[in-house]
mmCIF file of C-alpha atoms and ligand atoms in Angstrom:
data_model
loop_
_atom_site.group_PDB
_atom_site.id
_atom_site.type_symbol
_atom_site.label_atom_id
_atom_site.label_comp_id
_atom_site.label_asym_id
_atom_site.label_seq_id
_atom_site.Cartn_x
_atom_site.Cartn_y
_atom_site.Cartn_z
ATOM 1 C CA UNK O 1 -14.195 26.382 -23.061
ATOM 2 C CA UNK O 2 -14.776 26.987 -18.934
ATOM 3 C CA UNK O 3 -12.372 28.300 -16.920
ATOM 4 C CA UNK O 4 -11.315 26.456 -14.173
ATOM 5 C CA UNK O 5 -10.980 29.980 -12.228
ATOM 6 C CA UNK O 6 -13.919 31.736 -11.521
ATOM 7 C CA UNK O 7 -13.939 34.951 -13.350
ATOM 8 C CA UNK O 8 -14.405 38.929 -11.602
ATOM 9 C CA UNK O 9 -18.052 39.011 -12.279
ATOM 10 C CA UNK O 10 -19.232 35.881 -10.697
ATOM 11 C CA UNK O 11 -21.008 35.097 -7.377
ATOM 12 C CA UNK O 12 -18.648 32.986 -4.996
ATOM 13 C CA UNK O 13 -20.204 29.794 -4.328
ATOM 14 C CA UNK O 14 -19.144 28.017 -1.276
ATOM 15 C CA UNK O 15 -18.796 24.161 -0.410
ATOM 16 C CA UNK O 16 -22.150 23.622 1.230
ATOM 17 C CA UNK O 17 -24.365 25.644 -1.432
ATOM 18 C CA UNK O 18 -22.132 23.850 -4.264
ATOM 19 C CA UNK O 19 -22.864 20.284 -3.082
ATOM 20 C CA UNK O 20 -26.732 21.185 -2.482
ATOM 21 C CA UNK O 21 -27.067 22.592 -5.969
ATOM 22 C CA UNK O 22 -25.004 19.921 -7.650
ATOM 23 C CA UNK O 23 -27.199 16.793 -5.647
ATOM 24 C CA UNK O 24 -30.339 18.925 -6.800
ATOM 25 C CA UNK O 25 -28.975 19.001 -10.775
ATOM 26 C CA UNK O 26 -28.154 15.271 -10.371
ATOM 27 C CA UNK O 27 -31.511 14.145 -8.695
ATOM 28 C CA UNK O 28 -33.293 16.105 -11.597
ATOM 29 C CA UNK O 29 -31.308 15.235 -14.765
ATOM 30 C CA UNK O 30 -28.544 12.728 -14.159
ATOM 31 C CA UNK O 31 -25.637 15.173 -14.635
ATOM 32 C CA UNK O 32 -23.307 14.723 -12.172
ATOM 33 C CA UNK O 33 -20.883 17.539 -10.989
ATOM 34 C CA UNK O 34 -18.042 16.049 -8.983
ATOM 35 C CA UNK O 35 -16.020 17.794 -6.230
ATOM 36 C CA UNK O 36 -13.833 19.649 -9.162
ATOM 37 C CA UNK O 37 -16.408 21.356 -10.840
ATOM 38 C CA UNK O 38 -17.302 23.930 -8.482
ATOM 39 C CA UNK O 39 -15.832 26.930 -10.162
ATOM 40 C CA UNK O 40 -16.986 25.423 -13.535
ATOM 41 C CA UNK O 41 -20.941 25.725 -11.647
ATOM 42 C CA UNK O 42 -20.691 29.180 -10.165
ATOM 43 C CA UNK O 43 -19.724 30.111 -13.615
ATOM 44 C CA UNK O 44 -21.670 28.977 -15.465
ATOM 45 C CA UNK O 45 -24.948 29.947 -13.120
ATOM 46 C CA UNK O 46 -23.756 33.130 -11.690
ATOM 47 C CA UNK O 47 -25.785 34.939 -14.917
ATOM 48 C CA UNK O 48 -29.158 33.203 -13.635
ATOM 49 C CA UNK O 49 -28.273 33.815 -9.974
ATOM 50 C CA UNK O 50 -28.196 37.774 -11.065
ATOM 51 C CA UNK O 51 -31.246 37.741 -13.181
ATOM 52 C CA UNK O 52 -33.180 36.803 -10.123
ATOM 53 C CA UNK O 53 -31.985 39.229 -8.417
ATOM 54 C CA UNK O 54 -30.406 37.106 -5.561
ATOM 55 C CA UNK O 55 -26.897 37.928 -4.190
ATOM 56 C CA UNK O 56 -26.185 34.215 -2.893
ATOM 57 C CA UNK O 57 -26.047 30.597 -4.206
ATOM 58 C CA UNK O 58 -27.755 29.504 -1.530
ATOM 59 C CA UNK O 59 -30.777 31.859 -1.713
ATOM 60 C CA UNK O 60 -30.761 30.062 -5.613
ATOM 61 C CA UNK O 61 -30.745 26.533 -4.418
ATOM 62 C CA UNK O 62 -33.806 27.784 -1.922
ATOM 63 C CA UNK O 63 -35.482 28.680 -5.499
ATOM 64 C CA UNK O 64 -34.942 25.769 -7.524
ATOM 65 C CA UNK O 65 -36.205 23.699 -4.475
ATOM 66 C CA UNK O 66 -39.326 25.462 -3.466
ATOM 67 C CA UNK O 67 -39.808 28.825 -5.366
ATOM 68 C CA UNK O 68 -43.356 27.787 -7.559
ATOM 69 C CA UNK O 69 -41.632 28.903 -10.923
ATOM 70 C CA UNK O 70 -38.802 26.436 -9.956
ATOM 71 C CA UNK O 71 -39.664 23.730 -13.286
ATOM 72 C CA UNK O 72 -39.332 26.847 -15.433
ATOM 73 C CA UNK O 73 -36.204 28.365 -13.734
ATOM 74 C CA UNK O 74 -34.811 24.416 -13.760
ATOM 75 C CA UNK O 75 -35.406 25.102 -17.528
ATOM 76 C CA UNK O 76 -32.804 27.458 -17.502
ATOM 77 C CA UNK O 77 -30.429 25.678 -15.143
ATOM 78 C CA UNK O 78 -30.235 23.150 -18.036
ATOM 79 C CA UNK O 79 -30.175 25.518 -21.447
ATOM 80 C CA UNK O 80 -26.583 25.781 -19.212
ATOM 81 C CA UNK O 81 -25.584 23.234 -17.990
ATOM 82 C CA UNK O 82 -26.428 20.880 -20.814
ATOM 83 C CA UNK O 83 -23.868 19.745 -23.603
ATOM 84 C CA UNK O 84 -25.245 20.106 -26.841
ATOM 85 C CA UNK O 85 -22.371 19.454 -29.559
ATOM 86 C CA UNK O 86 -23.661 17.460 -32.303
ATOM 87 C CA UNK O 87 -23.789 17.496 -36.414
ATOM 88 C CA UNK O 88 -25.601 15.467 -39.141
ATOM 89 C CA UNK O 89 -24.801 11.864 -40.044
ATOM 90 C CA UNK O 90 -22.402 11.836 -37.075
ATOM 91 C CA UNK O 91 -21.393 8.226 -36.653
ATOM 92 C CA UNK O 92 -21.261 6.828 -40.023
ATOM 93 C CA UNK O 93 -20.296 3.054 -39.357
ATOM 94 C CA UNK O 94 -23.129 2.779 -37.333
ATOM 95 C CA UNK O 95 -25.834 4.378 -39.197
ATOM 96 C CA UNK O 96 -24.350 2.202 -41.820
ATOM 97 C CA UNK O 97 -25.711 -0.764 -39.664
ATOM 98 C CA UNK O 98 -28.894 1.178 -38.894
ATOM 99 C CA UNK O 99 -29.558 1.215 -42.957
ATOM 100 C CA UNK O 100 -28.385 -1.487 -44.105
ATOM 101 C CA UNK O 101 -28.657 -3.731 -41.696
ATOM 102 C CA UNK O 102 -31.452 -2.978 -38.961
ATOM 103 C CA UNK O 103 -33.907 -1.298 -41.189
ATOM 104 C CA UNK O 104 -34.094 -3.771 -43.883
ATOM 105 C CA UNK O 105 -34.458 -6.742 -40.386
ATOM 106 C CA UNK O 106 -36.959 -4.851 -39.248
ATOM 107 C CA UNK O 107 -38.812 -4.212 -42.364
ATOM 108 C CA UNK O 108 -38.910 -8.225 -43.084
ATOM 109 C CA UNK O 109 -40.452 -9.116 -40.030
ATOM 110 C CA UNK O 110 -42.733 -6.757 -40.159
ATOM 111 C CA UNK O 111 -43.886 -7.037 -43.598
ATOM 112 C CA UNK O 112 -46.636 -9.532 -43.620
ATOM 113 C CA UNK O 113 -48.194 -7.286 -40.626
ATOM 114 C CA UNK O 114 -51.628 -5.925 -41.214
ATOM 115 C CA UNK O 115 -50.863 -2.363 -40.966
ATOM 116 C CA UNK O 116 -46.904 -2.188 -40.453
ATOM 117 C CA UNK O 117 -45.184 0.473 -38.502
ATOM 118 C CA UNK O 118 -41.541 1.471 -37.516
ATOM 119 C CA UNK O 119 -41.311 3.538 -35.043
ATOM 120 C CA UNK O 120 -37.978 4.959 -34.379
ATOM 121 C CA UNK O 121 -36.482 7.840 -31.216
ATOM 122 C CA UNK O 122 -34.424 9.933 -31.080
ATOM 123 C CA UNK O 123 -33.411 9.890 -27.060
ATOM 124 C CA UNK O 124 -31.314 13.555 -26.449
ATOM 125 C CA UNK O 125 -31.610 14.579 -29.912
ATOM 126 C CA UNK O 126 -30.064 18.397 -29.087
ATOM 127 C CA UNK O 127 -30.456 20.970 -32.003
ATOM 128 C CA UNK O 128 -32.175 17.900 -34.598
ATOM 129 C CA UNK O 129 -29.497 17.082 -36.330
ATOM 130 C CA UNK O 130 -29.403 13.473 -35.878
ATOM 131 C CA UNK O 131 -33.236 12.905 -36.252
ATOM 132 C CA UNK O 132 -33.477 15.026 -39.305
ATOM 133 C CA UNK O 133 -30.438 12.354 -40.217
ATOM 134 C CA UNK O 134 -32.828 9.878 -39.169
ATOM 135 C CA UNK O 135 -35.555 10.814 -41.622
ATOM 136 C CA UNK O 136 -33.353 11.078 -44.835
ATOM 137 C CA UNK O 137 -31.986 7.911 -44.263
ATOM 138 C CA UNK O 138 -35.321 6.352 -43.975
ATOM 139 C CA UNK O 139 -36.576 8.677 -46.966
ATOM 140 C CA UNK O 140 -33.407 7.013 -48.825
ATOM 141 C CA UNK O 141 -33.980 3.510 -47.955
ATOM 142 C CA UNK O 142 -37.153 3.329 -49.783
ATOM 143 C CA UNK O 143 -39.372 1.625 -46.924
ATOM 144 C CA UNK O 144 -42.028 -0.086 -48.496
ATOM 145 C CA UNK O 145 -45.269 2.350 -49.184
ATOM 146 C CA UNK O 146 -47.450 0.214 -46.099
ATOM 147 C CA UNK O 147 -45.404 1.054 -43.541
ATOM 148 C CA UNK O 148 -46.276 3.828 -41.391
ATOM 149 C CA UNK O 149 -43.082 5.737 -40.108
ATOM 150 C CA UNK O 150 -42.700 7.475 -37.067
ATOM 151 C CA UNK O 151 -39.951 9.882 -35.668
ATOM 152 C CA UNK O 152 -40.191 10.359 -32.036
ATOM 153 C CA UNK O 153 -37.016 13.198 -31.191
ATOM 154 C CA UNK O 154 -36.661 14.445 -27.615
ATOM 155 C CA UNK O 155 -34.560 16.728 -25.034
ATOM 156 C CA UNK O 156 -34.937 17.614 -21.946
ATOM 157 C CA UNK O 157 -33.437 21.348 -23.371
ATOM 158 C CA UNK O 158 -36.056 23.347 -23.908
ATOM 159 C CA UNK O 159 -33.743 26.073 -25.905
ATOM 160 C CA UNK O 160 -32.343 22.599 -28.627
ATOM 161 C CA UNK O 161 -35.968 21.914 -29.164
ATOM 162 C CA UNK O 162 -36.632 25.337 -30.762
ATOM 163 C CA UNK O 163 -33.531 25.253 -32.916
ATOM 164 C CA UNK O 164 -34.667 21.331 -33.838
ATOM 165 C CA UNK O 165 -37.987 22.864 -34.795
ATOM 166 C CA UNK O 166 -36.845 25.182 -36.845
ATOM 167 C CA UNK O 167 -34.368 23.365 -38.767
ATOM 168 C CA UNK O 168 -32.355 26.090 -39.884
ATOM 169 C CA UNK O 169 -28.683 25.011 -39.566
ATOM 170 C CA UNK O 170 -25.300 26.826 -40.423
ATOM 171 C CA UNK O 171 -22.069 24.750 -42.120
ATOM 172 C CA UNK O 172 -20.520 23.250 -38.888
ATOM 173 C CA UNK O 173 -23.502 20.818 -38.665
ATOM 174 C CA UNK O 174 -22.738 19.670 -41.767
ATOM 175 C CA UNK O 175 -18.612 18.596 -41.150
ATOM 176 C CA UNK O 176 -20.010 14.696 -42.058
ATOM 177 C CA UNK O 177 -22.925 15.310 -44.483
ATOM 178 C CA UNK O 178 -22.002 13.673 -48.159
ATOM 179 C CA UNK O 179 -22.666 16.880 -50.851
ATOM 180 C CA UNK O 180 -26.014 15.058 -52.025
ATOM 181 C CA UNK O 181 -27.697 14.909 -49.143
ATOM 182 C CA UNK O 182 -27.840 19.177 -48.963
ATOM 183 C CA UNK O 183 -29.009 19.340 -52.292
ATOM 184 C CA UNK O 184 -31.699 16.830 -52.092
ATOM 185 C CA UNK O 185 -33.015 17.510 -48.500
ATOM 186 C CA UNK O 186 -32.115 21.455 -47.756
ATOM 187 C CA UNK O 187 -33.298 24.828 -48.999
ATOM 188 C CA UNK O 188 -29.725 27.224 -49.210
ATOM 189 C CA UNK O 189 -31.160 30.539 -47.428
ATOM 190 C CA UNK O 190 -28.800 33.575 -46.913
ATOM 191 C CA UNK O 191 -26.824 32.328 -44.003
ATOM 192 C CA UNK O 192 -28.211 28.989 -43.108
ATOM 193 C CA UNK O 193 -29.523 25.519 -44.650
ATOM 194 C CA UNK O 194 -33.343 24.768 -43.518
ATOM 195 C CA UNK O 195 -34.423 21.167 -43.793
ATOM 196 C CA UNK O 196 -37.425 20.412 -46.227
ATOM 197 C CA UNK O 197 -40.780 20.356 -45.295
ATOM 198 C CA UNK O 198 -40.606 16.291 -46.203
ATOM 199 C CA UNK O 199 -37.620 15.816 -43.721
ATOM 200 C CA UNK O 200 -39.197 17.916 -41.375
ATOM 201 C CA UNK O 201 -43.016 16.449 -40.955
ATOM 202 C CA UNK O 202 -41.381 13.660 -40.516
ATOM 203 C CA UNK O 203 -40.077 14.343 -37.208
ATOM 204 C CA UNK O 204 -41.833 14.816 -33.844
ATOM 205 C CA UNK O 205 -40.106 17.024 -30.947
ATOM 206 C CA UNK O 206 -40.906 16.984 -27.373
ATOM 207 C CA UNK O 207 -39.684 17.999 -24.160
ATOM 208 C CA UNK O 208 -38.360 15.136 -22.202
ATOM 209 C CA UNK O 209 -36.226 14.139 -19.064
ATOM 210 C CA UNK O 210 -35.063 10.531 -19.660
ATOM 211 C CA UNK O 211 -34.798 10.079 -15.558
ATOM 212 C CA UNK O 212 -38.819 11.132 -15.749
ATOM 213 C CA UNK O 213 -40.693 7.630 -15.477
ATOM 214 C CA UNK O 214 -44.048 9.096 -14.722
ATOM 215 C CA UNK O 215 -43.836 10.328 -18.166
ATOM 216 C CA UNK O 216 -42.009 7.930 -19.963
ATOM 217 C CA UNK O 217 -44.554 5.632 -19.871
ATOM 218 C CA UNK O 218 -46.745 7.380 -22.335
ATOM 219 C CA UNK O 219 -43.541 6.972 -24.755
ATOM 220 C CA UNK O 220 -45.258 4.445 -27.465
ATOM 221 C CA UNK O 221 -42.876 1.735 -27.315
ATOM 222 C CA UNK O 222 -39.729 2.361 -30.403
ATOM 223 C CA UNK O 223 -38.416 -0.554 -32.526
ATOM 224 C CA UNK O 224 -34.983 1.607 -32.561
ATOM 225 C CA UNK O 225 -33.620 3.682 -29.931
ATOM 226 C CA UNK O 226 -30.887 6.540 -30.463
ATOM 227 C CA UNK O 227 -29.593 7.709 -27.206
ATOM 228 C CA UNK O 228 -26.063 9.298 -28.573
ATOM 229 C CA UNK O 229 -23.893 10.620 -26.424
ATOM 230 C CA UNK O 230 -26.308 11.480 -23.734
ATOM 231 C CA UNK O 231 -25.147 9.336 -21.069
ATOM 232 C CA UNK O 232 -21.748 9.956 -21.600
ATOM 233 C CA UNK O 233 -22.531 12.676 -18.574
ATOM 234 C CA UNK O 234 -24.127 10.981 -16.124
ATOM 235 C CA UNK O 235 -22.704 8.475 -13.091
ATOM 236 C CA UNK O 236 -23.335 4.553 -13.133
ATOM 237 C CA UNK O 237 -26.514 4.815 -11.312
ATOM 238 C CA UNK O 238 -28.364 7.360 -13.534
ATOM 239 C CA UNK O 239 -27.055 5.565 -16.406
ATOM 240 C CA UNK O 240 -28.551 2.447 -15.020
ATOM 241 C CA UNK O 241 -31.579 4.083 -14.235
ATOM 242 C CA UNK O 242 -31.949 5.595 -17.985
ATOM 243 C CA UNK O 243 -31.162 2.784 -19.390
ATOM 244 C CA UNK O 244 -34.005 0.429 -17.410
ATOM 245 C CA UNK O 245 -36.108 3.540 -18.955
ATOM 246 C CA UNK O 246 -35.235 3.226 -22.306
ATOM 247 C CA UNK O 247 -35.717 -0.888 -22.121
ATOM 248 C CA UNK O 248 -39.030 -0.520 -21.135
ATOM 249 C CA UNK O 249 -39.999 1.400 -24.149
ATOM 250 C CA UNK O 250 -38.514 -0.862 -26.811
ATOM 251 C CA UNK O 251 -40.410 -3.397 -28.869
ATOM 252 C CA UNK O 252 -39.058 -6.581 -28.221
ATOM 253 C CA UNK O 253 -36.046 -7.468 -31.002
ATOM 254 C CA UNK O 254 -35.464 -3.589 -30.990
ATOM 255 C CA UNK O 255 -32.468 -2.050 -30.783
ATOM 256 C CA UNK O 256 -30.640 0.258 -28.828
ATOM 257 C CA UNK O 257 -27.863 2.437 -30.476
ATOM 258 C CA UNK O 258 -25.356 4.307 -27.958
ATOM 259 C CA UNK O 259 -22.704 7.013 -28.620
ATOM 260 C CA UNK O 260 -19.205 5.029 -29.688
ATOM 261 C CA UNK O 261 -17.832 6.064 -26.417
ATOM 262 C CA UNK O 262 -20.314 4.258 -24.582
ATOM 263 C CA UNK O 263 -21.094 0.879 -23.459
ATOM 264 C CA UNK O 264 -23.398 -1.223 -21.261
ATOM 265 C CA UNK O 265 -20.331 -3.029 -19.019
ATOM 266 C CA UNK O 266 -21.322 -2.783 -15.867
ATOM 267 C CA UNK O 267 -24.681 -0.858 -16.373
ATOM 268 C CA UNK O 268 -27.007 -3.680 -17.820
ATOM 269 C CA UNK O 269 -27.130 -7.506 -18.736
ATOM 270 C CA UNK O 270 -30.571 -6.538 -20.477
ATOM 271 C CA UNK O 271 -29.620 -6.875 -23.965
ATOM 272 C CA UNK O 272 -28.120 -8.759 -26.055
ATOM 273 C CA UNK O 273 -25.275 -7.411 -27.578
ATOM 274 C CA UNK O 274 -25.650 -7.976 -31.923
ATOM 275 C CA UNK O 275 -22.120 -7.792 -34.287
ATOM 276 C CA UNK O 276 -23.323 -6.293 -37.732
ATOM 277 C CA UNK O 277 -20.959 -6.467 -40.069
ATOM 278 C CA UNK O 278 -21.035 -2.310 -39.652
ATOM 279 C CA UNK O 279 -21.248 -1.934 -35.845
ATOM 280 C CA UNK O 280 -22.162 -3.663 -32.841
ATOM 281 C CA UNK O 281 -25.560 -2.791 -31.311
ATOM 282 C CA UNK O 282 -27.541 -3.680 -28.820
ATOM 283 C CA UNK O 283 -31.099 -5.469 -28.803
ATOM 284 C CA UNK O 284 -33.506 -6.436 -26.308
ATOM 285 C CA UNK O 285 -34.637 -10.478 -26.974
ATOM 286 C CA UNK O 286 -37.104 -10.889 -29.666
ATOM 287 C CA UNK O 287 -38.640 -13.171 -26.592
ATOM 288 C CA UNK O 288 -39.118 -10.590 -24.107
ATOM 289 C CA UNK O 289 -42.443 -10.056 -22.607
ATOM 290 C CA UNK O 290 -43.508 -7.193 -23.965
ATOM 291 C CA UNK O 291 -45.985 -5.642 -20.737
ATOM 292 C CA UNK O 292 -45.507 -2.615 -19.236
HETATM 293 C C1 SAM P 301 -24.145 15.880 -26.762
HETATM 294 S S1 SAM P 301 -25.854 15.981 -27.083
HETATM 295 C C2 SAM P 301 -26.078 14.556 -28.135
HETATM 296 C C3 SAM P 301 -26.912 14.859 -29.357
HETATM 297 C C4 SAM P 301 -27.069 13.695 -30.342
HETATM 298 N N1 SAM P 301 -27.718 12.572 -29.702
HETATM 299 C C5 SAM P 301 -25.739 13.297 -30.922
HETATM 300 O O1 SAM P 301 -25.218 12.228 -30.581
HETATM 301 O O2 SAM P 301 -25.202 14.031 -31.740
HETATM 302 C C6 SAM P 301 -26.581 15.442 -25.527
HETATM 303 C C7 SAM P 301 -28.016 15.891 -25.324
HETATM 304 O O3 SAM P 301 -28.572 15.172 -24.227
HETATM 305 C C8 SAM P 301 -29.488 16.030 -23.564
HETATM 306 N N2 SAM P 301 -29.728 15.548 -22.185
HETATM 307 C C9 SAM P 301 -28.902 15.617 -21.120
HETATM 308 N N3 SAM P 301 -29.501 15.123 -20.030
HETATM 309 C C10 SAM P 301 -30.736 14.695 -20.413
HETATM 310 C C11 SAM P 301 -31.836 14.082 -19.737
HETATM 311 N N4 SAM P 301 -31.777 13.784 -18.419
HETATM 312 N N5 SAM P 301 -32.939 13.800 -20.442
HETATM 313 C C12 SAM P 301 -33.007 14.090 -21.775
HETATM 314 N N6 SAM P 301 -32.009 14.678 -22.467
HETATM 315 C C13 SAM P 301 -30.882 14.967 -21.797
HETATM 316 C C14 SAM P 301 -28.797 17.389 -23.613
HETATM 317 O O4 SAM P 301 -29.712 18.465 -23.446
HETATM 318 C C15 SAM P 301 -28.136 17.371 -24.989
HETATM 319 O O5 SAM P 301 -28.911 18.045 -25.945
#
């Protein structure tokens, strides 16, 4: 847990270079910092404002604004910054709905398709726990042989992404994981739990910034969205502006799942909100025009 109180080894960080770095953060990844968190920045950044060798905040911000390594050093800024808590099968009500409820939906409509695919992302996946969750649900629910499954999982953390790919994962990512489920789909190692290889090549990772649009486009559009507890962190407008984003890359009748904390009230009238018996969800119109 921070410190409110900046700590002996940190670089002070006055108002002016605190507001520039904190609009910088926001513009780049939503994250908003508000007037409070000012000791909570300088220590959490003082470590990267030391490894390159500056003395000041403000010779920093001058780096992550024009300094050519500034995407990889922004890299950093957000292995930091970022909260990454997360465990298997978190949420059960709702991936109760997502099994038996969306899935088997979506698998009807779909099934007198030529070559039928569902295509499902993971939006701020973290260390992979939720989409290797993802994939042994779908490996449970017996999806008819046809269908062509994919597993889109990104973060805009480049440091998650490599423990995703991995897949090696201690006990506390397994507080809500039913006994079964880490016989049938992990390997017991010395110290850690690795996902099996059918889990795992089921899942795709890649680097992504959900504020990016130039390349969220190239996102194949998703029949369900995840985006758990990712937006819990951001202010109304990024929120909005993610969720336009994530819109624009579902199929229409697909469905949007959001952390239990969070809502669309006052951030879209896009979807339509749907009451499964398990969970309430949220679904773009079946009639949507489906063109960008
Ligand atoms: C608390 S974790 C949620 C993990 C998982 N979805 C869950 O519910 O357990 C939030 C994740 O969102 C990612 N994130 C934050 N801002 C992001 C952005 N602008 N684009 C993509 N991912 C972002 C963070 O790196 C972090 O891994």
């Amino acid at each position: 847990m921070d410190n409110m109180f900046p700590s002996e080894d940190s670089i002070p960080i006055n108002e002016s270079s605190f507001r520039l770095l904190r609009d910088l953060i926001y513009e780049y990844c939503g994250i908003y910092f508000d007037d409070t968190s000012q000791y909570l920045l300088q220590r959490r950044l003082s470590r990267r404002v030391r490894s390159k060798q500056l003395n000041s905040f403000q010779d920093y911000y001058y780096l992550l604004k024009y300094d050519p390594g500034r995407e990889e050093e922004l890299n950093e800024v957000i292995d930091v910054l970022t909260t990454n808590e997360t465990y298997f099968f978190r949420e059960s009500n709702q991936l109760k709905a997502f099994t038996d409820e969306i899935l088997p939906e979506l698998v009807e409509r779909k099934t007198n398709e030529i070559s039928p695919s569902l295509r499902i992302w993971s939006a701020g996946c973290s260390t992979g726990e939720e989409p290797y969750s993802i994939a042994i649900l779908l490996l449970e629910a017996r999806i008819p042989s046809h269908f062509e499954i994919e597993i889109f999982a990104s973060d805009i953390s480049q440091r998650v992404l490599k423990v995703a790919r991995n897949g090696l994962y201690t006990k506390s990512s397994f507080r809500a994981t039913a006994p079964k489920y880490i016989q049938r789909y992990f390997n017991r190692l010395e110290k850690h739990f690795q996902v099996v290889h059918d889990v795992k090549k089921l899942v795709n990772f890649g680097q992504l910034n959900l504020l990016d649009e130039g390349k969220l486009v190239f996102v194949k559009k998703m029949d369900v969205i995840f985006c758990r507890n990712v937006i819990i962190y951001f202010d109304a407008q990024a929120k909005r502006r993610v969720i336009d984003n994530l819109f624009n890359r579902l199929k229409p009748g697909g469905f949007l799942l959001l952390g239990h904390s969070e809502s669309l009230i006052n951030i879209s009238t896009q979807f339509n909100l749907r009451h499964f018996v398990n969970d309430m969800v949220y679904q773009k119109s079946v009639q949507e025009l489906d063109f960008i």
